[in-house]
Short mmCIF file of C-alpha atoms in Angstrom, two decimals:
data_model
loop_
_atom_site.label_atom_id
_atom_site.label_comp_id
_atom_site.label_asym_id
_atom_site.label_seq_id
_atom_site.Cartn_x
_atom_site.Cartn_y
_atom_site.Cartn_z
CA ASP A 99 -11.65 7.88 -8.41
CA SER A 100 -10.20 7.30 -4.96
CA GLY A 101 -10.01 10.98 -4.07
CA VAL A 102 -6.21 10.95 -3.88
CA THR A 103 -4.69 12.70 -6.90
CA GLN A 104 -1.16 12.11 -8.09
CA THR A 105 0.63 13.93 -10.87
CA PRO A 106 2.20 13.28 -13.25
CA LYS A 107 1.10 9.75 -14.13
CA HIS A 108 4.25 9.03 -16.07
CA LEU A 109 7.69 10.57 -15.96
CA ILE A 110 10.78 9.73 -18.00
CA THR A 111 14.04 11.38 -17.09
CA ALA A 112 17.77 10.87 -17.34
CA THR A 113 20.21 9.72 -14.68
CA GLY A 114 21.48 12.51 -12.47
CA GLN A 115 18.35 14.58 -12.86
CA ARG A 116 15.86 15.77 -10.24
CA VAL A 117 12.08 15.32 -10.33
CA THR A 118 9.13 16.31 -8.17
CA LEU A 119 6.08 14.15 -7.69
CA ARG A 120 2.87 15.69 -6.41
CA CYS A 121 0.03 14.33 -4.31
CA SER A 122 -3.28 15.83 -3.20
CA PRO A 123 -4.86 13.82 -0.37
CA ARG A 124 -8.49 12.89 -0.06
CA SER A 125 -10.62 15.69 1.35
CA GLY A 126 -10.43 15.72 5.14
CA ASP A 127 -7.36 13.50 5.40
CA LEU A 128 -4.45 15.04 7.28
CA SER A 129 -1.88 12.26 6.86
CA VAL A 130 0.00 11.62 3.65
CA TYR A 131 2.23 8.61 3.02
CA TRP A 132 4.65 7.90 0.20
CA TYR A 133 5.46 4.40 -1.02
CA GLN A 134 7.81 3.06 -3.66
CA GLN A 135 6.82 -0.07 -5.56
CA SER A 136 9.41 -1.99 -7.55
CA LEU A 137 9.51 -5.55 -8.81
CA ASP A 138 12.37 -6.63 -6.59
CA GLN A 139 11.59 -4.70 -3.40
CA GLY A 140 7.82 -4.80 -3.37
CA LEU A 141 5.94 -1.96 -1.68
CA GLN A 142 8.32 0.04 0.48
CA PHE A 143 7.20 2.76 2.87
CA LEU A 144 9.19 5.96 2.36
CA ILE A 145 7.81 8.70 4.58
CA GLN A 146 4.73 10.02 6.34
CA TYR A 147 3.53 13.55 6.93
CA TYR A 148 0.78 14.66 9.22
CA ASN A 149 -0.67 18.16 8.98
CA GLY A 150 2.56 19.55 7.59
CA GLU A 151 4.99 17.76 9.88
CA GLU A 152 7.12 14.73 9.22
CA ARG A 153 5.94 11.88 11.44
CA ALA A 154 7.60 8.68 10.30
CA LYS A 155 10.44 7.65 8.03
CA GLY A 156 10.86 4.35 6.31
CA ASN A 157 13.38 3.23 3.72
CA ILE A 158 13.88 6.65 2.20
CA LEU A 159 17.22 7.47 0.61
CA GLU A 160 19.06 10.67 1.49
CA ARG A 161 18.68 11.75 -2.15
CA PHE A 162 14.92 11.79 -1.61
CA SER A 163 12.97 14.34 0.39
CA ALA A 164 9.36 15.29 0.87
CA GLN A 165 7.20 17.98 2.34
CA GLN A 166 3.56 18.69 3.06
CA PHE A 167 2.20 22.16 2.45
CA PRO A 168 -0.43 24.16 4.38
CA ASP A 169 -3.11 23.09 1.90
CA LEU A 170 -2.09 19.50 2.77
CA HIS A 171 -0.81 18.54 -0.65
CA SER A 172 2.56 16.84 -0.60
CA GLU A 173 5.57 16.68 -2.88
CA LEU A 174 8.23 14.01 -3.12
CA ASN A 175 11.53 15.22 -4.49
CA LEU A 176 13.94 12.72 -6.01
CA SER A 177 17.42 13.95 -6.91
CA SER A 178 20.61 12.56 -8.47
CA LEU A 179 18.43 9.92 -10.03
CA GLU A 180 19.82 6.47 -10.73
CA LEU A 181 18.50 3.69 -12.95
CA GLY A 182 17.46 1.79 -9.83
CA ASP A 183 15.07 4.57 -8.86
CA SER A 184 12.76 3.55 -11.68
CA ALA A 185 9.57 2.44 -9.95
CA LEU A 186 5.95 3.24 -9.23
CA TYR A 187 5.58 5.87 -6.54
CA PHE A 188 2.32 5.85 -4.65
CA CYS A 189 0.82 8.41 -2.37
CA ALA A 190 -1.83 7.49 0.17
CA SER A 191 -3.81 9.43 2.73
CA SER A 192 -5.68 8.65 5.90
CA GLN A 193 -7.67 10.29 8.64
CA VAL A 194 -6.07 11.07 11.97
CA THR A 195 -7.44 8.07 13.84
CA GLY A 196 -6.25 4.71 12.64
CA GLY A 197 -7.68 1.29 11.98
CA TYR A 198 -9.29 2.06 8.66
CA GLY A 199 -6.35 1.76 6.29
CA TYR A 200 -5.31 4.15 3.60
CA THR A 201 -6.71 5.51 0.39
CA PHE A 202 -4.20 5.23 -2.42
CA GLY A 203 -3.67 7.32 -5.48
CA SER A 204 -3.10 5.71 -8.87
CA GLY A 205 0.64 6.34 -8.72
CA THR A 206 3.39 7.99 -10.73
CA ARG A 207 5.49 5.71 -12.91
CA LEU A 208 9.06 6.99 -12.98
CA THR A 209 11.46 5.72 -15.60
CA VAL A 210 15.10 6.74 -15.34
CA VAL A 211 17.08 6.21 -18.54
CA GLY B 279 9.49 -5.47 14.72
CA ASN B 280 6.35 -5.51 12.62
CA SER B 281 6.26 -7.57 9.44
CA VAL B 282 3.96 -9.41 7.07
CA THR B 283 4.74 -12.61 5.20
CA GLN B 284 2.64 -13.73 2.23
CA MET B 285 2.78 -16.87 0.18
CA GLU B 286 4.77 -16.37 -2.97
CA GLY B 287 3.02 -16.43 -6.29
CA PRO B 288 2.01 -16.52 -8.91
CA VAL B 289 -1.14 -18.40 -8.08
CA THR B 290 -2.80 -19.75 -11.21
CA LEU B 291 -6.38 -21.02 -11.03
CA SER B 292 -9.23 -21.90 -13.31
CA GLU B 293 -12.49 -20.00 -13.08
CA GLU B 294 -14.73 -21.16 -10.20
CA ALA B 295 -11.81 -22.69 -8.29
CA PHE B 296 -11.32 -22.12 -4.55
CA LEU B 297 -8.72 -19.53 -3.59
CA THR B 298 -6.52 -19.31 -0.51
CA ILE B 299 -3.68 -16.83 -0.15
CA ASN B 300 -1.78 -17.28 3.09
CA CYS B 301 -0.68 -14.35 5.23
CA THR B 302 1.03 -14.36 8.60
CA TYR B 303 2.23 -11.43 10.61
CA THR B 304 4.54 -10.38 13.41
CA ALA B 305 3.51 -7.37 15.41
CA THR B 306 3.80 -5.69 18.75
CA GLY B 307 0.51 -4.75 20.27
CA TYR B 308 -2.81 -5.34 18.53
CA PRO B 309 -2.68 -4.36 14.89
CA SER B 310 -5.51 -4.06 12.42
CA LEU B 311 -5.18 -6.31 9.40
CA PHE B 312 -6.01 -5.59 5.78
CA TRP B 313 -6.10 -7.05 2.32
CA TYR B 314 -5.52 -4.72 -0.58
CA VAL B 315 -5.90 -5.52 -4.26
CA GLN B 316 -4.05 -3.96 -7.17
CA TYR B 317 -5.43 -4.40 -10.67
CA PRO B 318 -3.10 -3.91 -13.63
CA GLY B 319 -2.11 -0.27 -14.09
CA GLU B 320 -3.96 0.91 -11.02
CA GLY B 321 -3.28 1.84 -7.40
CA LEU B 322 -4.07 -0.29 -4.38
CA GLN B 323 -7.68 -0.62 -3.29
CA LEU B 324 -8.83 -1.75 0.13
CA LEU B 325 -10.50 -5.15 -0.23
CA LEU B 326 -11.33 -5.99 3.38
CA LYS B 327 -10.19 -5.42 6.92
CA ALA B 328 -10.40 -6.77 10.47
CA THR B 329 -9.60 -4.74 13.52
CA LYS B 330 -9.54 -7.30 16.33
CA ALA B 331 -9.04 -10.99 16.96
CA ASP B 332 -11.70 -13.34 15.54
CA ASP B 333 -13.15 -10.59 13.35
CA LYS B 334 -13.99 -11.67 9.83
CA GLY B 335 -13.60 -9.19 7.03
CA SER B 336 -15.53 -9.79 3.83
CA ASN B 337 -16.12 -8.08 0.50
CA LYS B 338 -16.97 -9.16 -3.06
CA GLY B 339 -16.99 -12.83 -2.03
CA PHE B 340 -13.56 -12.63 -0.39
CA GLU B 341 -13.15 -13.39 3.30
CA ALA B 342 -10.37 -13.35 5.87
CA THR B 343 -10.44 -14.06 9.61
CA TYR B 344 -8.11 -12.43 12.12
CA ARG B 345 -6.49 -15.34 13.97
CA LYS B 346 -4.45 -14.10 16.89
CA GLU B 347 -3.41 -17.57 18.06
CA THR B 348 -1.78 -18.36 14.70
CA THR B 349 -0.98 -14.72 13.80
CA SER B 350 -2.65 -15.25 10.45
CA PHE B 351 -5.08 -13.51 8.13
CA HIS B 352 -5.54 -15.82 5.16
CA LEU B 353 -7.59 -14.60 2.20
CA GLU B 354 -10.21 -16.99 0.76
CA LYS B 355 -12.79 -17.00 -1.99
CA GLY B 356 -15.06 -19.89 -2.83
CA SER B 357 -15.26 -19.36 -6.59
CA VAL B 358 -12.84 -17.08 -8.38
CA GLN B 359 -13.58 -15.24 -11.61
CA VAL B 360 -11.30 -14.05 -14.40
CA SER B 361 -11.91 -10.50 -13.17
CA ASP B 362 -10.24 -11.39 -9.85
CA SER B 363 -6.87 -11.56 -11.59
CA ALA B 364 -4.74 -9.02 -9.75
CA VAL B 365 -2.01 -8.65 -7.13
CA TYR B 366 -3.16 -9.10 -3.53
CA PHE B 367 -1.36 -7.50 -0.61
CA CYS B 368 -1.73 -8.37 3.04
CA ALA B 369 -0.98 -5.53 5.43
CA LEU B 370 -1.00 -4.64 9.09
CA SER B 371 -1.35 -1.27 10.69
CA VAL B 372 0.18 0.18 13.77
CA THR B 373 -1.59 3.21 15.11
CA ASN B 374 0.19 6.21 16.51
CA GLN B 375 -0.93 9.74 17.27
CA ALA B 376 -0.68 10.79 13.65
CA GLY B 377 -2.61 7.93 12.17
CA THR B 378 -1.79 4.53 10.85
CA ALA B 379 1.45 3.17 9.52
CA LEU B 380 0.72 0.35 7.08
CA ILE B 381 3.25 -2.41 6.56
CA PHE B 382 2.72 -4.54 3.47
CA GLY B 383 3.66 -8.01 2.45
CA LYS B 384 5.35 -8.49 -0.91
CA GLY B 385 2.13 -9.26 -2.72
CA THR B 386 0.76 -12.38 -4.38
CA THR B 387 -0.16 -12.39 -8.05
CA LEU B 388 -3.38 -14.24 -8.88
CA SER B 389 -4.10 -15.28 -12.45
CA VAL B 390 -7.49 -16.79 -13.24
CA SER B 391 -8.20 -18.38 -16.60
CA SER B 392 -11.53 -19.27 -18.14
#
């Protein structure tokens, strides 16, 4: 157990729908990062939150949004889902100071049918 | 900009063979470098890291040396095992006030047969 908890582990939904993925960071970590992993695009950085505030944006679509709550858990919202959104979504967390890498959760596998 | 380039896989080896997975990077400043491993059905796990030039990271028999002159961080293992079969990701980090931003390569799949 890495200490980063992601729920649900699997999600199957239809095109056009909206889903919410949840992440609880490792205890003491203030930064949360979301990544999308697909076969063709590899591991793509989506967005970073630090202590409730958005800090960095990567290749995140406008249909996607995220937030980090006062208890530091984070949610990634995916709307108007398309078949191409099917992927593994990973959450990771880190301490404030850098150089030590991230701790990853086990991911949420999203299948859009 | 910052980027990481890994050798494309899959890499297929027999047990006890020598492993090299090449990784080069482009970065502004002085990044830290990492290798992550992803076993089937699992998330990414930190394998090893190096935070400055000439540092050698090592773990579980794997090694990688931070080479600033060649902007490389190649992963090596002297004798691979079947249990090493996984996807390996090279990554670099850029540190800002909020923490680290990790940029990953596309990953290299290693398959080891007995």
